[in-house]
Short mmCIF file of C-alpha atoms in Angstrom, two decimals:
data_model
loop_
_atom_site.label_atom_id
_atom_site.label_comp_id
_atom_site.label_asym_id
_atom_site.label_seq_id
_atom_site.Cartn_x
_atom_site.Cartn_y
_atom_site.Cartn_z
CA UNK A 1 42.89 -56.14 -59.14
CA UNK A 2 42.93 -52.44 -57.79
CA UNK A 3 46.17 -54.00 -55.86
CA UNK A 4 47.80 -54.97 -58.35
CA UNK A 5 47.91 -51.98 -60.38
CA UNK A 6 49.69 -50.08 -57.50
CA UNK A 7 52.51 -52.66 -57.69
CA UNK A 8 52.57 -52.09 -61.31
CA UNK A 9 53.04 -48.48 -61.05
CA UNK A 10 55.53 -48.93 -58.57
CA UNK A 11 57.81 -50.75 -61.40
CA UNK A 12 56.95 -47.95 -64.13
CA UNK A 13 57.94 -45.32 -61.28
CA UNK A 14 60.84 -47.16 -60.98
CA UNK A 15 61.82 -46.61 -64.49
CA UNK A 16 60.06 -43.38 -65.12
CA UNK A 17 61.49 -41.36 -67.93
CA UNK A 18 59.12 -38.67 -68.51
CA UNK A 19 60.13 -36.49 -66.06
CA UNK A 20 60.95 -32.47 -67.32
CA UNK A 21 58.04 -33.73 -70.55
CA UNK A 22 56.57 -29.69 -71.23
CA UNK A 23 53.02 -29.66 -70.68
CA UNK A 24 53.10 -28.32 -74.33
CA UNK A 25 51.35 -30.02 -77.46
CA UNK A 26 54.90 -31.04 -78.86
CA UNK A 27 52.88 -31.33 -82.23
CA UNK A 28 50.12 -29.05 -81.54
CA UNK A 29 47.28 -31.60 -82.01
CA UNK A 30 44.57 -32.63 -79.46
CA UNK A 31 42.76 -35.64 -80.33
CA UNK A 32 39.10 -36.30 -78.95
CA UNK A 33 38.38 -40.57 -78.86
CA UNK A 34 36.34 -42.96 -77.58
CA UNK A 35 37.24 -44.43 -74.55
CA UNK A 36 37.18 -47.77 -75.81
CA UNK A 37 40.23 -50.12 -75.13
CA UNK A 38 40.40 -50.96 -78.63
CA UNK A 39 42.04 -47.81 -79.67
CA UNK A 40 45.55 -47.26 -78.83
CA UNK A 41 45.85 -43.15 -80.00
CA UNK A 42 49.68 -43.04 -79.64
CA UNK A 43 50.41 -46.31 -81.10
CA UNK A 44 48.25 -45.94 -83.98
CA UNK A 45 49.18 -42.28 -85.26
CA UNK A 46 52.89 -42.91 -84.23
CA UNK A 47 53.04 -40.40 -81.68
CA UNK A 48 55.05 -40.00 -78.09
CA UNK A 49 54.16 -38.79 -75.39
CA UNK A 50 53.87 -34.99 -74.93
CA UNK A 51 53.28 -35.10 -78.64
CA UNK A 52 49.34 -34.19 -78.20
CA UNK A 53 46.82 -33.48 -75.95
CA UNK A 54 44.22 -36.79 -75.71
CA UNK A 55 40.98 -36.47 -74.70
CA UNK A 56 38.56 -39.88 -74.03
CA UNK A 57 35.06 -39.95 -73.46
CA UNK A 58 31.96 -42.53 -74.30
CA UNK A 59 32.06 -42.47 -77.97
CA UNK A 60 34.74 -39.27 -78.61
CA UNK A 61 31.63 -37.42 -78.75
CA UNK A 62 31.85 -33.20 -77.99
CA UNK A 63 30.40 -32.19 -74.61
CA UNK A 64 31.02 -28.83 -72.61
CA UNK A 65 33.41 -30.23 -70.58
CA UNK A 66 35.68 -31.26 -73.89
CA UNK A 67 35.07 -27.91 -75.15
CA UNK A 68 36.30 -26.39 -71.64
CA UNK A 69 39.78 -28.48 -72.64
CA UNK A 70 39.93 -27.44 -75.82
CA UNK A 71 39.72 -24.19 -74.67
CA UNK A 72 42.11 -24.62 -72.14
CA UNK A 73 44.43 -26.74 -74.52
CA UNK A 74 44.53 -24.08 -77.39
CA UNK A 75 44.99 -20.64 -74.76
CA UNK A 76 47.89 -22.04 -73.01
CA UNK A 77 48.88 -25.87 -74.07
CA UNK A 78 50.01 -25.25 -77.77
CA UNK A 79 47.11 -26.63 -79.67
CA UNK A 80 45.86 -25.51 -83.36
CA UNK A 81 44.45 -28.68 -84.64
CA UNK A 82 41.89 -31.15 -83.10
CA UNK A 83 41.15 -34.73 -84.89
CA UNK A 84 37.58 -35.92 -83.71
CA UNK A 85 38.22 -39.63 -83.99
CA UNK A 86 35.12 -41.60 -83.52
CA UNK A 87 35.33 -45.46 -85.03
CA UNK A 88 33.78 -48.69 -86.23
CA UNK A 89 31.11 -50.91 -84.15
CA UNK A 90 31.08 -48.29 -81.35
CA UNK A 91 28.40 -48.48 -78.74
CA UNK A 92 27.02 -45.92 -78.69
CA UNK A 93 26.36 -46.05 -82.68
CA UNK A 94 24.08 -49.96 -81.80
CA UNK A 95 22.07 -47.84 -79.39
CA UNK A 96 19.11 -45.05 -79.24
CA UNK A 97 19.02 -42.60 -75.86
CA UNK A 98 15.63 -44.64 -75.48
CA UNK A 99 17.71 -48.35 -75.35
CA UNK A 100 20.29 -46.66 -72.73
CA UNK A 101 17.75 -44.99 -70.52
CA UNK A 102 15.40 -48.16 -70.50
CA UNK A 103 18.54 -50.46 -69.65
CA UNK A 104 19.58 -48.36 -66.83
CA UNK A 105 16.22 -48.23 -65.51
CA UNK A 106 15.26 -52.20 -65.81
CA UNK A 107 18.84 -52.06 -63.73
CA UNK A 108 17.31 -49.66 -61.06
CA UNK A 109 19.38 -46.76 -61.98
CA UNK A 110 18.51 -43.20 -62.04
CA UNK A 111 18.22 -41.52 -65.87
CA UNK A 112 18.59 -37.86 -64.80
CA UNK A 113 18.97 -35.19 -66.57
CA UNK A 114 22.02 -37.45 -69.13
CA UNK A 115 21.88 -36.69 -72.67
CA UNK A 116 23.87 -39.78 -73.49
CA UNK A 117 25.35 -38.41 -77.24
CA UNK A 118 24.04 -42.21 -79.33
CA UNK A 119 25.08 -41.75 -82.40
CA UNK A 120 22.56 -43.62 -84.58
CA UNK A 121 24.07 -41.76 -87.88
CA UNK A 122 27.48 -41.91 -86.96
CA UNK A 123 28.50 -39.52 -90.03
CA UNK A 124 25.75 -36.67 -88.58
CA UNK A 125 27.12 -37.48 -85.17
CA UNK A 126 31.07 -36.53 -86.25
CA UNK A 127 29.56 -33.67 -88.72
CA UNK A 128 27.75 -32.15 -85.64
CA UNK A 129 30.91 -32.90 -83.39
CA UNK A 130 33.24 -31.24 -85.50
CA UNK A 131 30.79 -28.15 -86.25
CA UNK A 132 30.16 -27.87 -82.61
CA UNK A 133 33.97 -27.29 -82.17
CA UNK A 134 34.39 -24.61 -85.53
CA UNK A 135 31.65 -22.81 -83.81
CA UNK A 136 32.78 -22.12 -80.21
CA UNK A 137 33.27 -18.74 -79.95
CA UNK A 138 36.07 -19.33 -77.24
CA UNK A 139 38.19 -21.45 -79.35
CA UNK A 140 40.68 -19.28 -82.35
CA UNK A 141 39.59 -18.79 -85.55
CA UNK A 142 41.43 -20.54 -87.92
CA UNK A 143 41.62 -23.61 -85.32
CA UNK A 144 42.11 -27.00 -87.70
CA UNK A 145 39.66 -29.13 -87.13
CA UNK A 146 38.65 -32.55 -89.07
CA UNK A 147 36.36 -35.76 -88.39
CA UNK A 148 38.31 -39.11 -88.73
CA UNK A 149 37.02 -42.53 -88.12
CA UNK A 150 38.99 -45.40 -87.10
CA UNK A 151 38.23 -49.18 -88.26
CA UNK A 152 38.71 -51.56 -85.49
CA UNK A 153 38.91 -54.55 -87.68
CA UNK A 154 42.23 -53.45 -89.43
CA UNK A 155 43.74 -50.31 -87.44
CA UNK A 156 43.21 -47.78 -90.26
CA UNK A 157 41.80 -44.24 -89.80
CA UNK A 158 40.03 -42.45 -92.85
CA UNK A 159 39.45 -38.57 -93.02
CA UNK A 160 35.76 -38.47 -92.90
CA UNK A 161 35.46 -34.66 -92.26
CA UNK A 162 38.12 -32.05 -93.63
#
């Protein structure tokens, strides 16, 4: 499989047209998501490439390290709005921090020191994402930032958080 995707990028290389793209936010947006393959976050907000900054993670949830990007993203990339886009049926919204640490344990696993972000209320969970953002102290004032949620049933995404 691995294989196989180096011959594929040798055809896209091939045909590469992205070449002089500014590292810029064409659009000034960076958009946090889930890293499920469901959601397609140029396709679905008809954007290009260069056009935002996307960030992917397990659920779109906030987490230092997206807060280190956003800080990097707004200082020197062009950003002034972010779009937390969590969606529908997401994993991590079916499970507690209890379910994942007792699953990776009856698998043998180490829990650590993971705070694994569930998001039981998914609502509190994007409320508490987006506040997270509004209050880092290293991020602008005036920084847009809203809580969508995307349906993965019929591709629509609904303003949850303004």
């Amino acid at each position: 499989m691995l294989e196989e995707l180096l011959d594929a990028n040798k055809e896209y290389a091939g045909k590469f047209a992205l070449a002089g793209l500014a590292p810029r936010a064409a659009k000034g947006l960076a958009l946090l998501t889930c890293m499920d393959s469901r959601i397609e976050p140029l396709a679905m907000l008809s954007l290009k490439p260069g056009d935002a900054k996307i960030l992917r993670n397990a659920g779109g949830r906030v987490t230092p390290d997206v807060l280190r990007s956003l800080v990097f993203a707004t200082s020197f990339l062009g950003v002034d709005s972010v779009v937390v886009m969590q969606h529908t049926k997401c994993a991590l919204s079916q499970l507690s921090e209890l379910d994942v640490e007792s699953h990776l344990r009856s698998a043998g696993l180490e829990v650590g020191d993971w705070e694994f972000l569930t998001m039981e209320v998914p609502d509190e969970a994007l409320a508490s994402d987006v506040e997270a953002i509004r209050s880092c102290l290293s991020l602008p004032p005036g920084l847009t930032v809203q809580g969508w949620r995307y349906d993965v049933d019929d591709g629509s995404v609904a303003q949850i958080i303004l």
